[in-house]
mmCIF file of N, CA and C in Angstrom:
data_model
loop_
_atom_site.group_PDB
_atom_site.id
_atom_site.type_symbol
_atom_site.label_atom_id
_atom_site.label_comp_id
_atom_site.label_asym_id
_atom_site.label_seq_id
_atom_site.Cartn_x
_atom_site.Cartn_y
_atom_site.Cartn_z
ATOM 1 N N ASP A 26 47.621 -1.787 5.927
ATOM 2 C CA ASP A 26 48.009 -0.437 5.539
ATOM 3 C C ASP A 26 48.386 0.348 6.798
ATOM 4 N N TRP A 27 49.550 0.971 6.774
ATOM 5 C CA TRP A 27 50.049 1.668 7.963
ATOM 6 C C TRP A 27 49.219 2.892 8.308
ATOM 7 N N ALA A 28 48.651 3.566 7.303
ATOM 8 C CA ALA A 28 47.849 4.765 7.579
ATOM 9 C C ALA A 28 46.573 4.405 8.321
ATOM 10 N N GLN A 29 45.960 3.325 7.946
ATOM 11 C CA GLN A 29 44.739 2.890 8.611
ATOM 12 C C GLN A 29 45.049 2.401 10.021
ATOM 13 N N ALA A 30 46.125 1.678 10.194
ATOM 14 C CA ALA A 30 46.492 1.165 11.507
ATOM 15 C C ALA A 30 46.873 2.290 12.461
ATOM 16 N N SER A 31 47.484 3.342 11.951
ATOM 17 C CA SER A 31 47.898 4.432 12.830
ATOM 18 C C SER A 31 46.737 5.333 13.218
ATOM 19 N N ALA A 32 45.612 5.234 12.540
ATOM 20 C CA ALA A 32 44.469 6.089 12.854
ATOM 21 C C ALA A 32 43.419 5.381 13.697
ATOM 22 N N THR A 33 43.678 4.149 14.119
ATOM 23 C CA THR A 33 42.676 3.423 14.904
ATOM 24 C C THR A 33 42.436 4.054 16.270
ATOM 25 N N TRP A 34 43.401 4.781 16.787
ATOM 26 C CA TRP A 34 43.214 5.441 18.079
ATOM 27 C C TRP A 34 42.124 6.497 18.018
ATOM 28 N N ALA A 35 41.811 7.006 16.831
ATOM 29 C CA ALA A 35 40.814 8.066 16.688
ATOM 30 C C ALA A 35 39.405 7.521 16.521
ATOM 31 N N LEU A 36 39.245 6.229 16.311
ATOM 32 C CA LEU A 36 37.921 5.679 16.036
ATOM 33 C C LEU A 36 36.969 5.820 17.212
ATOM 34 N N LEU A 37 37.390 5.470 18.400
ATOM 35 C CA LEU A 37 36.501 5.537 19.559
ATOM 36 C C LEU A 37 36.044 6.963 19.853
ATOM 37 N N PRO A 38 36.943 7.951 19.924
ATOM 38 C CA PRO A 38 36.464 9.318 20.159
ATOM 39 C C PRO A 38 35.508 9.804 19.063
ATOM 40 N N LEU A 39 35.787 9.447 17.820
ATOM 41 C CA LEU A 39 34.904 9.868 16.733
ATOM 42 C C LEU A 39 33.544 9.195 16.827
ATOM 43 N N GLN A 40 33.508 7.950 17.229
ATOM 44 C CA GLN A 40 32.230 7.268 17.410
ATOM 45 C C GLN A 40 31.439 7.879 18.556
ATOM 46 N N VAL A 41 32.121 8.263 19.630
ATOM 47 C CA VAL A 41 31.448 8.909 20.759
ATOM 48 C C VAL A 41 30.873 10.255 20.325
ATOM 49 N N ILE A 42 31.634 11.023 19.570
ATOM 50 C CA ILE A 42 31.164 12.326 19.088
ATOM 51 C C ILE A 42 29.970 12.140 18.159
ATOM 52 N N ARG A 43 30.053 11.155 17.264
ATOM 53 C CA ARG A 43 28.946 10.911 16.334
ATOM 54 C C ARG A 43 27.686 10.498 17.087
ATOM 55 N N THR A 44 27.820 9.617 18.056
ATOM 56 C CA THR A 44 26.664 9.177 18.837
ATOM 57 C C THR A 44 26.067 10.333 19.628
ATOM 58 N N ALA A 45 26.925 11.153 20.216
ATOM 59 C CA ALA A 45 26.432 12.315 20.963
ATOM 60 C C ALA A 45 25.690 13.274 20.050
ATOM 61 N N ALA A 46 26.201 13.506 18.847
ATOM 62 C CA ALA A 46 25.534 14.398 17.897
ATOM 63 C C ALA A 46 24.197 13.821 17.453
ATOM 64 N N LEU A 47 24.165 12.510 17.202
ATOM 65 C CA LEU A 47 22.908 11.886 16.780
ATOM 66 C C LEU A 47 21.854 11.936 17.883
ATOM 67 N N CYS A 48 22.281 11.914 19.132
ATOM 68 C CA CYS A 48 21.341 12.035 20.247
ATOM 69 C C CYS A 48 20.937 13.488 20.482
ATOM 70 N N TRP A 49 21.871 14.417 20.307
ATOM 71 C CA TRP A 49 21.624 15.813 20.629
ATOM 72 C C TRP A 49 20.747 16.521 19.602
ATOM 73 N N VAL A 50 20.884 16.200 18.335
ATOM 74 C CA VAL A 50 20.154 16.920 17.285
ATOM 75 C C VAL A 50 18.641 16.847 17.496
ATOM 76 N N PRO A 51 18.022 15.680 17.696
ATOM 77 C CA PRO A 51 16.572 15.679 17.917
ATOM 78 C C PRO A 51 16.162 16.391 19.201
ATOM 79 N N ILE A 52 16.979 16.267 20.234
ATOM 80 C CA ILE A 52 16.664 16.959 21.492
ATOM 81 C C ILE A 52 16.705 18.469 21.280
ATOM 82 N N TYR A 53 17.738 18.938 20.599
ATOM 83 C CA TYR A 53 17.867 20.373 20.337
ATOM 84 C C TYR A 53 16.701 20.874 19.488
ATOM 85 N N LEU A 54 16.341 20.134 18.453
ATOM 86 C CA LEU A 54 15.230 20.556 17.605
ATOM 87 C C LEU A 54 13.932 20.635 18.391
ATOM 88 N N PHE A 55 13.706 19.663 19.279
ATOM 89 C CA PHE A 55 12.504 19.694 20.117
ATOM 90 C C PHE A 55 12.507 20.907 21.040
ATOM 91 N N LEU A 56 13.633 21.144 21.726
ATOM 92 C CA LEU A 56 13.699 22.287 22.643
ATOM 93 C C LEU A 56 13.567 23.614 21.904
ATOM 94 N N MET A 57 14.176 23.699 20.712
ATOM 95 C CA MET A 57 14.052 24.907 19.908
ATOM 96 C C MET A 57 12.594 25.116 19.497
ATOM 97 N N HIS A 58 11.937 24.061 19.059
ATOM 98 C CA HIS A 58 10.538 24.144 18.652
ATOM 99 C C HIS A 58 9.670 24.579 19.820
ATOM 100 N N LYS A 59 9.918 24.006 20.989
ATOM 101 C CA LYS A 59 9.150 24.358 22.183
ATOM 102 C C LYS A 59 9.342 25.828 22.559
ATOM 103 N N ARG A 60 10.572 26.302 22.439
ATOM 104 C CA ARG A 60 10.854 27.679 22.830
ATOM 105 C C ARG A 60 10.345 28.689 21.804
ATOM 106 N N ILE A 61 10.557 28.418 20.517
ATOM 107 C CA ILE A 61 10.158 29.372 19.478
ATOM 108 C C ILE A 61 8.648 29.553 19.457
ATOM 109 N N TYR A 62 7.902 28.443 19.528
ATOM 110 C CA TYR A 62 6.447 28.515 19.450
ATOM 111 C C TYR A 62 5.782 28.648 20.807
ATOM 112 N N ARG A 63 6.575 28.696 21.865
ATOM 113 C CA ARG A 63 6.086 28.911 23.228
ATOM 114 C C ARG A 63 4.960 27.948 23.589
ATOM 115 N N GLN A 64 5.228 26.670 23.358
ATOM 116 C CA GLN A 64 4.252 25.636 23.669
ATOM 117 C C GLN A 64 4.655 24.913 24.940
ATOM 118 N N GLY A 65 3.679 24.309 25.584
ATOM 119 C CA GLY A 65 3.969 23.466 26.732
ATOM 120 C C GLY A 65 4.582 22.149 26.269
ATOM 121 N N TRP A 66 4.989 21.359 27.246
ATOM 122 C CA TRP A 66 5.659 20.104 26.931
ATOM 123 C C TRP A 66 4.755 19.164 26.132
ATOM 124 N N VAL A 67 3.507 19.007 26.583
ATOM 125 C CA VAL A 67 2.598 18.055 25.936
ATOM 126 C C VAL A 67 2.301 18.489 24.505
ATOM 127 N N MET A 68 2.001 19.754 24.303
ATOM 128 C CA MET A 68 1.675 20.236 22.959
ATOM 129 C C MET A 68 2.891 20.175 22.041
ATOM 130 N N ALA A 69 4.068 20.471 22.559
ATOM 131 C CA ALA A 69 5.279 20.403 21.744
ATOM 132 C C ALA A 69 5.567 18.957 21.325
ATOM 133 N N ILE A 70 5.407 18.018 22.240
ATOM 134 C CA ILE A 70 5.615 16.607 21.907
ATOM 135 C C ILE A 70 4.588 16.154 20.873
ATOM 136 N N LEU A 71 3.334 16.513 21.078
ATOM 137 C CA LEU A 71 2.281 16.136 20.138
ATOM 138 C C LEU A 71 2.547 16.724 18.752
ATOM 139 N N THR A 72 2.921 17.986 18.703
ATOM 140 C CA THR A 72 3.211 18.633 17.425
ATOM 141 C C THR A 72 4.393 17.969 16.726
ATOM 142 N N ASP A 73 5.444 17.676 17.469
ATOM 143 C CA ASP A 73 6.609 17.031 16.864
ATOM 144 C C ASP A 73 6.278 15.629 16.356
ATOM 145 N N TRP A 74 5.440 14.890 17.065
ATOM 146 C CA TRP A 74 5.035 13.566 16.601
ATOM 147 C C TRP A 74 4.226 13.664 15.314
ATOM 148 N N VAL A 75 3.327 14.637 15.241
ATOM 149 C CA VAL A 75 2.532 14.808 14.019
ATOM 150 C C VAL A 75 3.433 15.172 12.844
ATOM 151 N N ILE A 76 4.371 16.066 13.057
ATOM 152 C CA ILE A 76 5.309 16.441 11.989
ATOM 153 C C ILE A 76 6.146 15.236 11.570
ATOM 154 N N ALA A 77 6.617 14.456 12.524
ATOM 155 C CA ALA A 77 7.421 13.274 12.202
ATOM 156 C C ALA A 77 6.611 12.263 11.400
ATOM 157 N N ILE A 78 5.361 12.052 11.765
ATOM 158 C CA ILE A 78 4.510 11.117 11.023
ATOM 159 C C ILE A 78 4.276 11.618 9.607
ATOM 160 N N CYS A 79 4.065 12.919 9.440
ATOM 161 C CA CYS A 79 3.885 13.481 8.094
ATOM 162 C C CYS A 79 5.144 13.280 7.249
ATOM 163 N N TYR A 80 6.297 13.574 7.804
ATOM 164 C CA TYR A 80 7.545 13.388 7.065
ATOM 165 C C TYR A 80 7.774 11.920 6.705
ATOM 166 N N LEU A 81 7.505 11.024 7.637
ATOM 167 C CA LEU A 81 7.696 9.601 7.356
ATOM 168 C C LEU A 81 6.719 9.105 6.290
ATOM 169 N N THR A 82 5.497 9.632 6.301
ATOM 170 C CA THR A 82 4.524 9.256 5.278
ATOM 171 C C THR A 82 4.981 9.729 3.907
ATOM 172 N N ILE A 83 5.432 10.968 3.817
ATOM 173 C CA ILE A 83 5.930 11.494 2.540
ATOM 174 C C ILE A 83 7.145 10.693 2.078
ATOM 175 N N LEU A 84 8.039 10.361 2.996
ATOM 176 C CA LEU A 84 9.217 9.561 2.657
ATOM 177 C C LEU A 84 8.813 8.184 2.148
ATOM 178 N N ALA A 85 7.836 7.557 2.794
ATOM 179 C CA ALA A 85 7.382 6.229 2.376
ATOM 180 C C ALA A 85 6.786 6.270 0.972
ATOM 181 N N PHE A 86 5.967 7.280 0.679
ATOM 182 C CA PHE A 86 5.394 7.409 -0.660
ATOM 183 C C PHE A 86 6.480 7.676 -1.700
ATOM 184 N N GLY A 87 7.458 8.497 -1.348
ATOM 185 C CA GLY A 87 8.556 8.774 -2.265
ATOM 186 C C GLY A 87 9.376 7.541 -2.563
ATOM 187 N N LEU A 88 9.694 6.767 -1.524
ATOM 188 C CA LEU A 88 10.450 5.534 -1.731
ATOM 189 C C LEU A 88 9.649 4.511 -2.528
ATOM 190 N N ALA A 89 8.362 4.417 -2.258
ATOM 191 C CA ALA A 89 7.521 3.488 -3.001
ATOM 192 C C ALA A 89 7.460 3.905 -4.480
ATOM 193 N N GLY A 90 7.312 5.205 -4.727
ATOM 194 C CA GLY A 90 7.294 5.694 -6.103
ATOM 195 C C GLY A 90 8.601 5.429 -6.821
ATOM 196 N N ALA A 91 9.711 5.633 -6.136
ATOM 197 C CA ALA A 91 11.023 5.368 -6.736
ATOM 198 C C ALA A 91 11.189 3.881 -7.018
ATOM 199 N N PHE A 92 10.712 3.034 -6.126
ATOM 200 C CA PHE A 92 10.802 1.595 -6.320
ATOM 201 C C PHE A 92 9.956 1.159 -7.523
ATOM 202 N N ILE A 93 8.753 1.691 -7.629
ATOM 203 C CA ILE A 93 7.878 1.349 -8.754
ATOM 204 C C ILE A 93 8.478 1.857 -10.070
ATOM 205 N N ALA A 94 9.031 3.062 -10.045
ATOM 206 C CA ALA A 94 9.655 3.603 -11.243
ATOM 207 C C ALA A 94 10.870 2.773 -11.652
ATOM 208 N N ALA A 95 11.639 2.301 -10.681
ATOM 209 C CA ALA A 95 12.797 1.461 -10.980
ATOM 210 C C ALA A 95 12.358 0.123 -11.564
ATOM 211 N N LEU A 96 11.268 -0.413 -11.075
ATOM 212 C CA LEU A 96 10.747 -1.661 -11.629
ATOM 213 C C LEU A 96 10.231 -1.470 -13.057
ATOM 214 N N ALA A 97 9.616 -0.313 -13.301
ATOM 215 C CA ALA A 97 9.073 -0.045 -14.629
ATOM 216 C C ALA A 97 10.176 0.136 -15.666
ATOM 217 N N ILE A 98 11.293 0.694 -15.257
ATOM 218 C CA ILE A 98 12.411 0.934 -16.175
ATOM 219 C C ILE A 98 13.134 -0.381 -16.473
ATOM 220 N N ALA A 99 13.277 -1.221 -15.481
ATOM 221 C CA ALA A 99 14.053 -2.462 -15.646
ATOM 222 C C ALA A 99 13.374 -3.482 -16.514
#
């Protein structure tokens, strides 16, 4: 397809932008959290790790519940 072939030049810059955004978002959230709550580096890192573990736990329970519900329906 000519449209796909003519747009291949844009793939590398878009991948670089996407990778930069994926790296920047967690860093920005951490720095924002540190600044808003006026915490030191150690406390901000500890707080962010606890929040991340809580979110991952909730996500795991949600996925497990969805999987069990899908098995029950099938």
